[in-house]
Every structure is written in structure tokens, then in C-alpha cells.
Coordinates of N, CA, C and O in Angstrom, one line a residue:
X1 N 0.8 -1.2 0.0 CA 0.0 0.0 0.0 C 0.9 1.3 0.0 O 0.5 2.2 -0.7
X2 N 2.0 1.3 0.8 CA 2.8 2.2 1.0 C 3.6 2.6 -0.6 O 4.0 3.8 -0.8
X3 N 3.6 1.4 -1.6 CA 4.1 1.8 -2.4 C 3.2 2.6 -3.2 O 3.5 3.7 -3.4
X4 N 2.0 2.0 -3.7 CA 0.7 2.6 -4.6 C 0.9 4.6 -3.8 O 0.9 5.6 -4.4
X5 N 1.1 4.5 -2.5 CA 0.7 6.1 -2.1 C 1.5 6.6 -2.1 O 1.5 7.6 -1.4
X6 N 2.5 6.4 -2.7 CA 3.5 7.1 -2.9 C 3.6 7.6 -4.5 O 4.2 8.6 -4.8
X7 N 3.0 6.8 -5.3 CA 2.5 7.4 -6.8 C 1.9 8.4 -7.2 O 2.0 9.0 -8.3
X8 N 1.1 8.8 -6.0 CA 0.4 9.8 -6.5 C 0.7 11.0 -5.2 O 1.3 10.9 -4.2
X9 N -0.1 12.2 -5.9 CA 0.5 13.7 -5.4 C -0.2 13.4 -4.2 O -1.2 12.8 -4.1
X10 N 0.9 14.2 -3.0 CA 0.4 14.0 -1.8 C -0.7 14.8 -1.6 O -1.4 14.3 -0.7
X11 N -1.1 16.1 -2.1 CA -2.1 16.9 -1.9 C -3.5 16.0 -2.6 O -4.6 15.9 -2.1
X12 N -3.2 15.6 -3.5 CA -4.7 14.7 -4.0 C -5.0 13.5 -3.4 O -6.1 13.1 -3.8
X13 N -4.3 12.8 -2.5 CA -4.7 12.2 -1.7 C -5.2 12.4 -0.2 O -5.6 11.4 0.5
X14 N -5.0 13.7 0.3 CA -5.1 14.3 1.6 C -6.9 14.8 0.9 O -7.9 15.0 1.6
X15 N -6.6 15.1 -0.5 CA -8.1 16.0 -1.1 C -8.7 14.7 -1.1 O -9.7 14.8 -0.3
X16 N -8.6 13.7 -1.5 CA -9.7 12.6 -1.3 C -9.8 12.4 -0.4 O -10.6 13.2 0.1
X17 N -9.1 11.2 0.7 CA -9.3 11.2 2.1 C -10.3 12.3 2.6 O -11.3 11.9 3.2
X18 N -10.1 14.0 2.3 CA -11.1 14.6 3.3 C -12.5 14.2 2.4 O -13.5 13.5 2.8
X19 N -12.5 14.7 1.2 CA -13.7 14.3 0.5 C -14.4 12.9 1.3 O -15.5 13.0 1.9
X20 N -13.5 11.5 1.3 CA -14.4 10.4 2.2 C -15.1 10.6 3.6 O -16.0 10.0 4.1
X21 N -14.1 11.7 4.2 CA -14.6 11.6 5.3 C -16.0 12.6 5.7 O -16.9 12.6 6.5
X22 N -15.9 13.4 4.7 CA -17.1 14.5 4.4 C -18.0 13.3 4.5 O -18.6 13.3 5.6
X23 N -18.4 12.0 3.3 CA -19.5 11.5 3.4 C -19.6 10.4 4.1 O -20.8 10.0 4.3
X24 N -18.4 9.8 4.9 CA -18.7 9.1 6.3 C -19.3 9.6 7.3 O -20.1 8.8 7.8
X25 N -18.9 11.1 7.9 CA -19.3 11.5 8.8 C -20.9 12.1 8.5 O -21.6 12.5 9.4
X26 N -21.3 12.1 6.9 CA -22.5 12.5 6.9 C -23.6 11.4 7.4 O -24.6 11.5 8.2
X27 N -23.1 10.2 6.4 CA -23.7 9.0 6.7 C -23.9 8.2 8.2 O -24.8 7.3 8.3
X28 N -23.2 8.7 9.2 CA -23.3 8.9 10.6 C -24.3 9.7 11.2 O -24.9 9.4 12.3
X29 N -24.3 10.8 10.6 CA -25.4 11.6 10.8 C -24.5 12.5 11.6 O -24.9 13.3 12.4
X30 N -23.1 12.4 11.3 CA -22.3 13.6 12.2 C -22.3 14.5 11.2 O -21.5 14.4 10.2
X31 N -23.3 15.7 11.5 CA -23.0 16.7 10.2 C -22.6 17.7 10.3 O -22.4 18.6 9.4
X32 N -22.3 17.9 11.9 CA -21.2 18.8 12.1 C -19.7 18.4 11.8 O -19.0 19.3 11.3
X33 N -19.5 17.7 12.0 CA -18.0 17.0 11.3 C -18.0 16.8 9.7 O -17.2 17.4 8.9
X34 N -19.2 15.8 9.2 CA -19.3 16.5 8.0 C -19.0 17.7 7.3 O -18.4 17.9 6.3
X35 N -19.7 18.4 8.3 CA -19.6 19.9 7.3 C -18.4 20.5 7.5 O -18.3 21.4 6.6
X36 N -17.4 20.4 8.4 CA -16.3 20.4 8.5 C -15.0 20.3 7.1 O -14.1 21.0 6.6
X37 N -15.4 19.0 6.8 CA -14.9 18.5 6.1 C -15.3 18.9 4.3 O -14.5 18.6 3.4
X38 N -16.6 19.4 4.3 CA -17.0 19.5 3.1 C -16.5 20.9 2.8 O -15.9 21.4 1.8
X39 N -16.9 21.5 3.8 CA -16.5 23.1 3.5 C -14.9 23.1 3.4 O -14.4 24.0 2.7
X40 N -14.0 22.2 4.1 CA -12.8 22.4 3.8 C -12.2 22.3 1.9 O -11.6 23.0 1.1
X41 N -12.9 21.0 1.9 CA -12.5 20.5 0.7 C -12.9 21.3 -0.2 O -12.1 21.6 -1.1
X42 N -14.7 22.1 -0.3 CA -15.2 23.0 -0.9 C -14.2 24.1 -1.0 O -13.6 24.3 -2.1
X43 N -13.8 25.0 0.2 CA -12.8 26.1 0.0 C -11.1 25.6 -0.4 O -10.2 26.4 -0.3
X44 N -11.1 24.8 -0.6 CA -9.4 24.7 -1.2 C -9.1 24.8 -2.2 O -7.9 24.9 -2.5
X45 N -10.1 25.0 -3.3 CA -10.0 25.0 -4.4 C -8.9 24.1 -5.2 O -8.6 24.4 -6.3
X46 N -8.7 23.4 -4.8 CA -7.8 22.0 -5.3 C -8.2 21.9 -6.6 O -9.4 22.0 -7.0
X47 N -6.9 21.7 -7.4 CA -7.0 21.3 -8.9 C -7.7 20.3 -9.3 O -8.2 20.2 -10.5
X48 N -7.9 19.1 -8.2 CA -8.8 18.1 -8.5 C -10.4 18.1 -8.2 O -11.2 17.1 -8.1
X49 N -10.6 19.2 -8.1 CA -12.2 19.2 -7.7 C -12.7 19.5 -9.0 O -12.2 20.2 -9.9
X50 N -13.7 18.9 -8.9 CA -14.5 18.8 -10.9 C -15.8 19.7 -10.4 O -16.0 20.0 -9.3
X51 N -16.5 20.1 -11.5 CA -17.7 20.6 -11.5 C -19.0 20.1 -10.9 O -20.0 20.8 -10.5
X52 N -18.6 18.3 -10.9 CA -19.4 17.4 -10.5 C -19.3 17.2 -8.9 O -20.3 16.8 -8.3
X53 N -18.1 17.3 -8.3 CA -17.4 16.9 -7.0 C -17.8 18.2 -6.6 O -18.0 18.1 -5.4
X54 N -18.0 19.6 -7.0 CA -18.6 20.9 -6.7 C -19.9 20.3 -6.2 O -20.0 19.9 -5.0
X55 N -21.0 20.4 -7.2 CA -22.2 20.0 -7.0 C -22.5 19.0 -6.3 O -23.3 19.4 -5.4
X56 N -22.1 17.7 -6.4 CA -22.8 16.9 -5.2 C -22.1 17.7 -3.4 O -22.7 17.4 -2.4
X57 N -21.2 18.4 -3.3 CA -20.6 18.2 -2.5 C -21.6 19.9 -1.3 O -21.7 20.0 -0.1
X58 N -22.1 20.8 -2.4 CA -23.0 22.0 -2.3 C -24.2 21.2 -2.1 O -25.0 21.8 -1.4
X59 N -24.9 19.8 -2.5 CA -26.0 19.3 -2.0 C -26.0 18.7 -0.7 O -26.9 18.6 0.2
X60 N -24.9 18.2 -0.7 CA -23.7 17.3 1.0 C -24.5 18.2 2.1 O -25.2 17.9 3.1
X61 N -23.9 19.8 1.5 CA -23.8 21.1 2.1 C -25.4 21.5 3.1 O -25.8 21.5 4.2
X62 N -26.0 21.8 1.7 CA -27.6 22.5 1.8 C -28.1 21.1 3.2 O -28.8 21.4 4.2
X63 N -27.7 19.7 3.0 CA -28.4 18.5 3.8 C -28.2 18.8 5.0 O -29.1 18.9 5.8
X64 N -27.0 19.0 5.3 CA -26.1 19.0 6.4 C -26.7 20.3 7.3 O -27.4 20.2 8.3
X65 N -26.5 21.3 6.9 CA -27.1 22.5 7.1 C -28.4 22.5 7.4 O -28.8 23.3 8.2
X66 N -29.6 21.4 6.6 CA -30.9 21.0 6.9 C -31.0 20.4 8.0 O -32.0 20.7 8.7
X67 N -30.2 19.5 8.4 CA -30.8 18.7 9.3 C -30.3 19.4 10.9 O -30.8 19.3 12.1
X68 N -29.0 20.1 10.3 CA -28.8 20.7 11.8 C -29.8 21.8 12.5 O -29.8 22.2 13.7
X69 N -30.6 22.2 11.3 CA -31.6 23.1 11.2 C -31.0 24.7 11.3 O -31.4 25.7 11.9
X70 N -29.8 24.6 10.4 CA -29.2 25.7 10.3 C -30.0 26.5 8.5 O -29.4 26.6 7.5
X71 N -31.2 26.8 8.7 CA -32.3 26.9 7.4 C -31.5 27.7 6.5 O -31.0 27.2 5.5
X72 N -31.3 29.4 7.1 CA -30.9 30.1 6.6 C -29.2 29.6 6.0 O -29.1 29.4 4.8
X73 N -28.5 29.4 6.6 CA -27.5 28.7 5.7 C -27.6 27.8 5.0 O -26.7 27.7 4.2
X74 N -28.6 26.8 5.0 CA -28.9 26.3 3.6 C -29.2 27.0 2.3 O -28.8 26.7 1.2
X75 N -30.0 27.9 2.5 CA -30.6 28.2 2.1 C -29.9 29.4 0.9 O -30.1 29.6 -0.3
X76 N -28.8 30.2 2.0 CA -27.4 30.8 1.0 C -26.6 30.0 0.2 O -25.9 30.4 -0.7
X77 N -26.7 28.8 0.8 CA -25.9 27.5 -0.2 C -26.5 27.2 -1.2 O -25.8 26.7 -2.1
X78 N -28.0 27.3 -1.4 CA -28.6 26.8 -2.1 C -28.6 27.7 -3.5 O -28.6 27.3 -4.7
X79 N -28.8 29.6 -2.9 CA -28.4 30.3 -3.6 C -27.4 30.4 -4.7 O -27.4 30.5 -6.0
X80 N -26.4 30.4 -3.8 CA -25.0 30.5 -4.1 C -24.6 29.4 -5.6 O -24.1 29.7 -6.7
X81 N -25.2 28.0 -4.8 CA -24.6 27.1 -5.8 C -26.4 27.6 -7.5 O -26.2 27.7 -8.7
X82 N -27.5 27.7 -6.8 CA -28.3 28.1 -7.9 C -27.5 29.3 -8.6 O -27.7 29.3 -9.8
X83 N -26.3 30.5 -8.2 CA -25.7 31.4 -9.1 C -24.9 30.9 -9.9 O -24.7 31.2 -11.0
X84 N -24.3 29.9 -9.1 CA -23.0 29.5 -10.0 C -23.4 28.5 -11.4 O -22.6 28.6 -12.3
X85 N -24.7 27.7 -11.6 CA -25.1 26.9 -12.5 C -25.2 28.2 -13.7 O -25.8 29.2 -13.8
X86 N -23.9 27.5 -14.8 CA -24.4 28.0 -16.1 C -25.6 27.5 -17.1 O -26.1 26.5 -16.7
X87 N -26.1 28.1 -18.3 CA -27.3 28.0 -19.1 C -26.6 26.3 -19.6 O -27.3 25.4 -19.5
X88 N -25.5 26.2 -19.9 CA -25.6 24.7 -20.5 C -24.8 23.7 -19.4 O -24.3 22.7 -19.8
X89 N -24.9 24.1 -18.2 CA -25.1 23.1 -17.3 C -26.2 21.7 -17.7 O -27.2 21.8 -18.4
X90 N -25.8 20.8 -17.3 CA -27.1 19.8 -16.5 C -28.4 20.0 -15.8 O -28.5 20.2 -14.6
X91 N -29.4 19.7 -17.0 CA -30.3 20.2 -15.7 C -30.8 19.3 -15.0 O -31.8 19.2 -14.3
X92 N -29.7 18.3 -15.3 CA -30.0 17.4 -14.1 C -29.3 18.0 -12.7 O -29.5 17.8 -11.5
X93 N -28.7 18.5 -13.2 CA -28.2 19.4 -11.8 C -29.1 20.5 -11.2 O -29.1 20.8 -10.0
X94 N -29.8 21.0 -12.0 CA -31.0 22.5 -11.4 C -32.2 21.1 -10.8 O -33.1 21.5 -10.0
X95 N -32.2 20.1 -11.1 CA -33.4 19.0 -10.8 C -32.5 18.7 -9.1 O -32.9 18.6 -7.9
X96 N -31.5 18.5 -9.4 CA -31.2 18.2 -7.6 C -31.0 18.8 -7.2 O -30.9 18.6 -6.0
X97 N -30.8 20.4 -7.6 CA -30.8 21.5 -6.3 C -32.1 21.7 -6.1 O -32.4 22.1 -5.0
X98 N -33.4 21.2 -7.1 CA -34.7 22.4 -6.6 C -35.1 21.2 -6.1 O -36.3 21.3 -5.8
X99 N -34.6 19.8 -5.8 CA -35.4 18.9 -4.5 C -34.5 19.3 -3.5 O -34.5 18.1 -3.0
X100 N -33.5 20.0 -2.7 CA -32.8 20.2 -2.0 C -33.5 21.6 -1.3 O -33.6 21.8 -0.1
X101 N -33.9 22.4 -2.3 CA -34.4 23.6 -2.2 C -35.9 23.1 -1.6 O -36.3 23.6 -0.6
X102 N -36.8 22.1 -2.3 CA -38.1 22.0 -1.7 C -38.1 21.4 -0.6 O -38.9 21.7 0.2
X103 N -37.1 20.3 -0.5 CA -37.1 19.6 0.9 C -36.8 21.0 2.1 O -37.5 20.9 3.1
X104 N -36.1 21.9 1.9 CA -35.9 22.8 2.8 C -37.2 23.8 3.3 O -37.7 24.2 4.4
X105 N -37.6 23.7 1.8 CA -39.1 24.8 2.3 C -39.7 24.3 2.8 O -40.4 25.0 3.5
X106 N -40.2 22.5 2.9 CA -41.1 22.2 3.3 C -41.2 22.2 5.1 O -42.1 22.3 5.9
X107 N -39.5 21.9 5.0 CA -39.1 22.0 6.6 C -39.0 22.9 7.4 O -39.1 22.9 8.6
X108 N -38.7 23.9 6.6 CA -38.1 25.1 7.1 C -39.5 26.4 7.0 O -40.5 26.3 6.3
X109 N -39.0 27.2 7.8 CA -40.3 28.6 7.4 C -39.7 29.2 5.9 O -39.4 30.4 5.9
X110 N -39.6 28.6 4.8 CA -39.2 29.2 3.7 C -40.9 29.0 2.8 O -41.6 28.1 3.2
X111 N -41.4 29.9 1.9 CA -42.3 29.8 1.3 C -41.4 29.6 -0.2 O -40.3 30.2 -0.3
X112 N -41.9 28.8 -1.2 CA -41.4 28.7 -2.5 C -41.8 30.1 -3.3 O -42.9 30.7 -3.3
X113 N -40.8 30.3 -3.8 CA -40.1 31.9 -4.5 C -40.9 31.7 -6.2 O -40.4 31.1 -7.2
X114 N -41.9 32.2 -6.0 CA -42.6 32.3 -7.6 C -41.5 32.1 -8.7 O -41.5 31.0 -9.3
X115 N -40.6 33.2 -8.8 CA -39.8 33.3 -9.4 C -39.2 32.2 -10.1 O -39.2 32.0 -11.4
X116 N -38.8 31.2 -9.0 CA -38.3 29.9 -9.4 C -39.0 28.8 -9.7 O -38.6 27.6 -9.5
X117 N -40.5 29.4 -10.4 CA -41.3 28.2 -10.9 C -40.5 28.0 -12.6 O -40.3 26.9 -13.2
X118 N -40.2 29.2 -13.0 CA -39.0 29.1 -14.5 C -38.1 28.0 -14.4 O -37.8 27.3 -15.4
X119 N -37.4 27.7 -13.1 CA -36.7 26.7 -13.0 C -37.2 25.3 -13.4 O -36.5 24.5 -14.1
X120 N -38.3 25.0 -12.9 CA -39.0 23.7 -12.7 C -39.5 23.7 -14.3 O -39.4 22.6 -14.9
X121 N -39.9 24.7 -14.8 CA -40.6 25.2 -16.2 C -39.0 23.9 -17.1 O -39.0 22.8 -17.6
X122 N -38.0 25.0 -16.8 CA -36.3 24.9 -17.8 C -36.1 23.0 -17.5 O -35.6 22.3 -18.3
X123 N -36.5 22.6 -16.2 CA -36.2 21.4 -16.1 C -37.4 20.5 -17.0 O -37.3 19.4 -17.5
X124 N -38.2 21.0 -16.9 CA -39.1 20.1 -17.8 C -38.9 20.0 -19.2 O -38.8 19.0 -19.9
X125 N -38.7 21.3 -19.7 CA -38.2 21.5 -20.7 C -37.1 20.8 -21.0 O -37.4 20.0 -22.0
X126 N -35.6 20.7 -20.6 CA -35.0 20.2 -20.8 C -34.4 18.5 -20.6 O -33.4 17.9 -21.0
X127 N -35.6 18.0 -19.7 CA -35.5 16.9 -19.7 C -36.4 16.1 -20.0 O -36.2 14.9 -20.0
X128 N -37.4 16.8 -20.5 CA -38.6 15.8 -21.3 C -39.4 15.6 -20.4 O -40.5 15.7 -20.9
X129 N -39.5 15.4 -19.0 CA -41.0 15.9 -18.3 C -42.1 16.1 -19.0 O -42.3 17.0 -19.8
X130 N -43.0 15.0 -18.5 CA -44.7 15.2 -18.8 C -45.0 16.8 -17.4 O -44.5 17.2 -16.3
X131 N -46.1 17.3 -18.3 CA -46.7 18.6 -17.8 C -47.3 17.8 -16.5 O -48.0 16.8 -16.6
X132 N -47.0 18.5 -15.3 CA -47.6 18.1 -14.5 C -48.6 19.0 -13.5 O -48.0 19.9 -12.8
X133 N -49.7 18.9 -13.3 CA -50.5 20.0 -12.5 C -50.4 19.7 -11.5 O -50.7 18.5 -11.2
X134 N -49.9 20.4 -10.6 CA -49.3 20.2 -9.0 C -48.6 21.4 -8.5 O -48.0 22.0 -9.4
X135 N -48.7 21.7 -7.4 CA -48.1 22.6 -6.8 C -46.7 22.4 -6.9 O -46.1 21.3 -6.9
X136 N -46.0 23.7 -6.9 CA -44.4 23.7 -7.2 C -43.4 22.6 -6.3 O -42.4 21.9 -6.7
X137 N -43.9 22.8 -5.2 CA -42.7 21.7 -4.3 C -43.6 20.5 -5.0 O -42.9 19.8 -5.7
X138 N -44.9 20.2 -4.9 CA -44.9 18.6 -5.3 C -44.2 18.1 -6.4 O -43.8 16.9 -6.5
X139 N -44.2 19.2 -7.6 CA -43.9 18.8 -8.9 C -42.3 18.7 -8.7 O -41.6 17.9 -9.3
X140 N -42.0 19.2 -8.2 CA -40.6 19.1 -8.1 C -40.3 17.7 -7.7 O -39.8 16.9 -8.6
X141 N -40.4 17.1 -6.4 CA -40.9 16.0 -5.9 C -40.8 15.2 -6.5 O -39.9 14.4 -6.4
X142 N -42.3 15.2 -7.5 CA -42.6 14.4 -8.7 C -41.8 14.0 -9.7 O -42.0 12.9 -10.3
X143 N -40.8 14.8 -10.0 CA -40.0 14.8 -11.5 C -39.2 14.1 -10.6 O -39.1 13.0 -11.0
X144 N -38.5 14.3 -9.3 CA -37.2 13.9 -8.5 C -37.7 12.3 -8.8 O -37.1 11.4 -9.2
X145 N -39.1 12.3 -8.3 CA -39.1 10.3 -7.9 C -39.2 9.5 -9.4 O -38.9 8.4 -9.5
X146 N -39.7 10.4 -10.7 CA -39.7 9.7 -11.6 C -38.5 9.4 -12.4 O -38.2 8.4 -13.1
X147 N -37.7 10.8 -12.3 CA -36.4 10.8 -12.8 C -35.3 9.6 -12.3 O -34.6 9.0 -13.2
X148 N -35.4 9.3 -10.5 CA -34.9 8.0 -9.7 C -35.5 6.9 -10.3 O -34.7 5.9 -10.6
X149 N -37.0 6.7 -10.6 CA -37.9 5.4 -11.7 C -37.1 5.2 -12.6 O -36.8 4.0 -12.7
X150 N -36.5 6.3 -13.7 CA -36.5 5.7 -15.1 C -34.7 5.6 -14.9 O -33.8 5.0 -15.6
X151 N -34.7 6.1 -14.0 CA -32.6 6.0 -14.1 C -32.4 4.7 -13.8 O -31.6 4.0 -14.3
X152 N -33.4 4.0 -12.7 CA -33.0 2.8 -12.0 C -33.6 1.9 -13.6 O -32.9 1.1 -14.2
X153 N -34.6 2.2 -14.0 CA -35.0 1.1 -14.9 C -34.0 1.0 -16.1 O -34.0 0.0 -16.8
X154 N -33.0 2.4 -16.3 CA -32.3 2.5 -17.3 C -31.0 1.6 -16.8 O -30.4 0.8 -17.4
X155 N -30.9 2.1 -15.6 CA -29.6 1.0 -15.0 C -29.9 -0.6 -15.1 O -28.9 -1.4 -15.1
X156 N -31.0 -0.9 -15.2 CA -31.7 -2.8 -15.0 C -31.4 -3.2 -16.7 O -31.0 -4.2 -17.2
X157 N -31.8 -2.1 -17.3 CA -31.4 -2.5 -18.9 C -30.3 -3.0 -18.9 O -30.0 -4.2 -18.8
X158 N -29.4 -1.8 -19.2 CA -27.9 -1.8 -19.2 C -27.0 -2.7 -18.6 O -26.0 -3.2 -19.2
X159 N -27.5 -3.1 -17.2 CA -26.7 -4.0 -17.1 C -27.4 -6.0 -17.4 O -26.6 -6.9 -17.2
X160 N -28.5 -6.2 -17.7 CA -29.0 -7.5 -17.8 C -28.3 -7.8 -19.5 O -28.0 -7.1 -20.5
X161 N -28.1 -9.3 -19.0 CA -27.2 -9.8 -20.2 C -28.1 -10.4 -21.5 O -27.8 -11.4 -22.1
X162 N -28.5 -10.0 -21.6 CA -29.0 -9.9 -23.3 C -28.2 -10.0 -24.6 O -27.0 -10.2 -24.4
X163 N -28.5 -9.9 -25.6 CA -27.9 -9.9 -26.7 C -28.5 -8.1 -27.0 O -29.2 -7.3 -26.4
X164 N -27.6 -8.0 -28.4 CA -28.0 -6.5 -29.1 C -29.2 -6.3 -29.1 O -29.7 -5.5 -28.4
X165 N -29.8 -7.1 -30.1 CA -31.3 -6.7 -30.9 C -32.1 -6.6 -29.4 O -32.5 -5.4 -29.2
X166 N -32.4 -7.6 -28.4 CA -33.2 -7.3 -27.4 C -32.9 -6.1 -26.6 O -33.8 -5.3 -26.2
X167 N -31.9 -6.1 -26.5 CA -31.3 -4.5 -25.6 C -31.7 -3.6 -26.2 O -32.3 -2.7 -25.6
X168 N -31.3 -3.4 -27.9 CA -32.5 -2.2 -28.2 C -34.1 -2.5 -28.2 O -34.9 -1.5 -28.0
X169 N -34.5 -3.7 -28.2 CA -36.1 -3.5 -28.3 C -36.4 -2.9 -26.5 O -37.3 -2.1 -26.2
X170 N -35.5 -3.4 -25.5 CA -36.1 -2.7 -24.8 C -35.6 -1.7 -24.3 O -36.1 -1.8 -23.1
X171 N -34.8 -0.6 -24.4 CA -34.1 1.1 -25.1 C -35.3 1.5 -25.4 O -35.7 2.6 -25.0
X172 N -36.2 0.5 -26.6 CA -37.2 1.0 -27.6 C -38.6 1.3 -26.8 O -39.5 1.9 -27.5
X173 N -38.8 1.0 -25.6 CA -39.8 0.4 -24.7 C -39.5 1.4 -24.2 O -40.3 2.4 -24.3
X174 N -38.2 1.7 -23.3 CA -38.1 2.4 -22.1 C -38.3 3.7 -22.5 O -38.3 4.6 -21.6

């Protein structure tokens, strides 16, 4: 083992390590130590933090902050990371901040911000979403549990051992 860690840069492995421990200590439900850890790794700006390791790590954030019932600091995270998302981001990424964002309101004294019905609008839009009539946090909700439906059903495809032609007829289905 000693040899493998020695291959790589000592700062990217001190950046991982904290990154693990951000989601062990969440997964404990220690999310004061979590957040310790997340905000470290968040503020180092380390060359190895991706766009992707941003985002899940600002959702880590808004949780952690939720559950300590620290609202209003979620809720600047939630901001913050809603500023930073560019127009050709993922909107699978604006889909996991605005269930982070509803789970907050529903807990917290936050009322949902009209404003950011455009959001839910851009995610439908961009992800093919059936129109749904429902109040803003449910629909949000809604797209979150069907979006988790079709990913898992897309994952049961992909990996069951089939041949070609079947794998596309059911591609063709899903």
C-alpha cells in the first residue's frame, strides 16, 4: 500500500481522504464534522475538484445544514450554488438543487419563491418531463421520484445480459 501512495500527489490524496470523510461522517449523521470537512474540501479549491465533486458536495452542504436546522445557511448554499449553475449546465443538476431547495421549504419557514417556478418550467423543458398540474414543491418532488424510476429502470437495462437486438427493443420500450 505504501508503495501505490506514494505514486500519487500527496495533496490529492489528503483531497480525497477529506472528501471520504465528508461522506462518512454524513452517513453517521455527524454533520457537524461533515460539514467540516465538506467546506474544507469546498474552500481549497484543489486542482482536482471537478464541476461534478462541486455539485454533489454543495448538495452534501444544503443536507447537512438542513438537518442541523441551520435553514438560513442552507438556504445561502442553495443560492450560491443556484448562481454558480451556467445556461448549459445539466439540468439534471438544477433537478437536484430544486429537491434540496423543496425539501428545505417544506421544513423550514421558507415559502417557494414564484420566481423559481421558471426553474422547474427549464427542467421540464430540458428533460422531457410530462406537464404536470401540481403545486411547485410537489412537482418538483414528482420529476425527482420519476427521474430516480427511469434511471434505475435505465440501469436494470444496461446492465441485464442480453444480446443487441433485445437490448435495443427494450431502449425502444423504455
Amino acid at each position: 500500500a505504501e508503495s501505490v501512495k506514494d505514486q500519487f500527489d500527496k495533496d490529492r490524496i489528503l483531497f480525497e481522504i477529506d472528501k471520504q470523510k465528508a461522506f462518512l461522517y454524513y452517513d453517521h449523521q455527524q454533520y457537524v464534522t461533515a460539514l467540516e470537512y465538506i467546506n474544507k474540501t469546498l474552500d481549497s479549491k484543489s486542482p482536482y475538484a471537478s464541476k461534478d465533486y462541486e455539485h454533489l458536495y454543495s448538495l452534501l452542504q444544503i443536507r447537512c445544514y438542513r438537518h442541523l436546522h441551520k435553514y438560513d445557511e442552507a438556504m445561502k448554499t442553495f443560492t450560491k450554488r443556484l448562481n454558480q449553475l451556467k445556461e448549459n449546465d445539466s439540468a439534471f443538476m438544477l433537478l437536484d438543487l430544486l429537491e434540496d431547495y423543496a425539501n428545505l421549504c417544506r421544513e423550514a419557514p421558507f415559502a417557494f419563491e414564484e420566481g423559481h417556478e421558471r426553474l422547474i418550467d427549464q427542467v421540464v423543458s430540458n428533460l422531457g418531463f410530462p406537464t404536470i398540474d401540481l403545486p411547485p414543491l410537489e412537482k418538483i418532488l414528482a420529476m425527482t421520484d420519476m427521474h430516480r424510476y427511469w434511471n434505475k429502470k435505465l440501469s436494470q437495462i444496461q446492465t441485464i445480459r442480453i444480446d443487441d437486438l433485445e437490448k435495443v427493443n427494450q431502449l425502444q420500450d423504455y
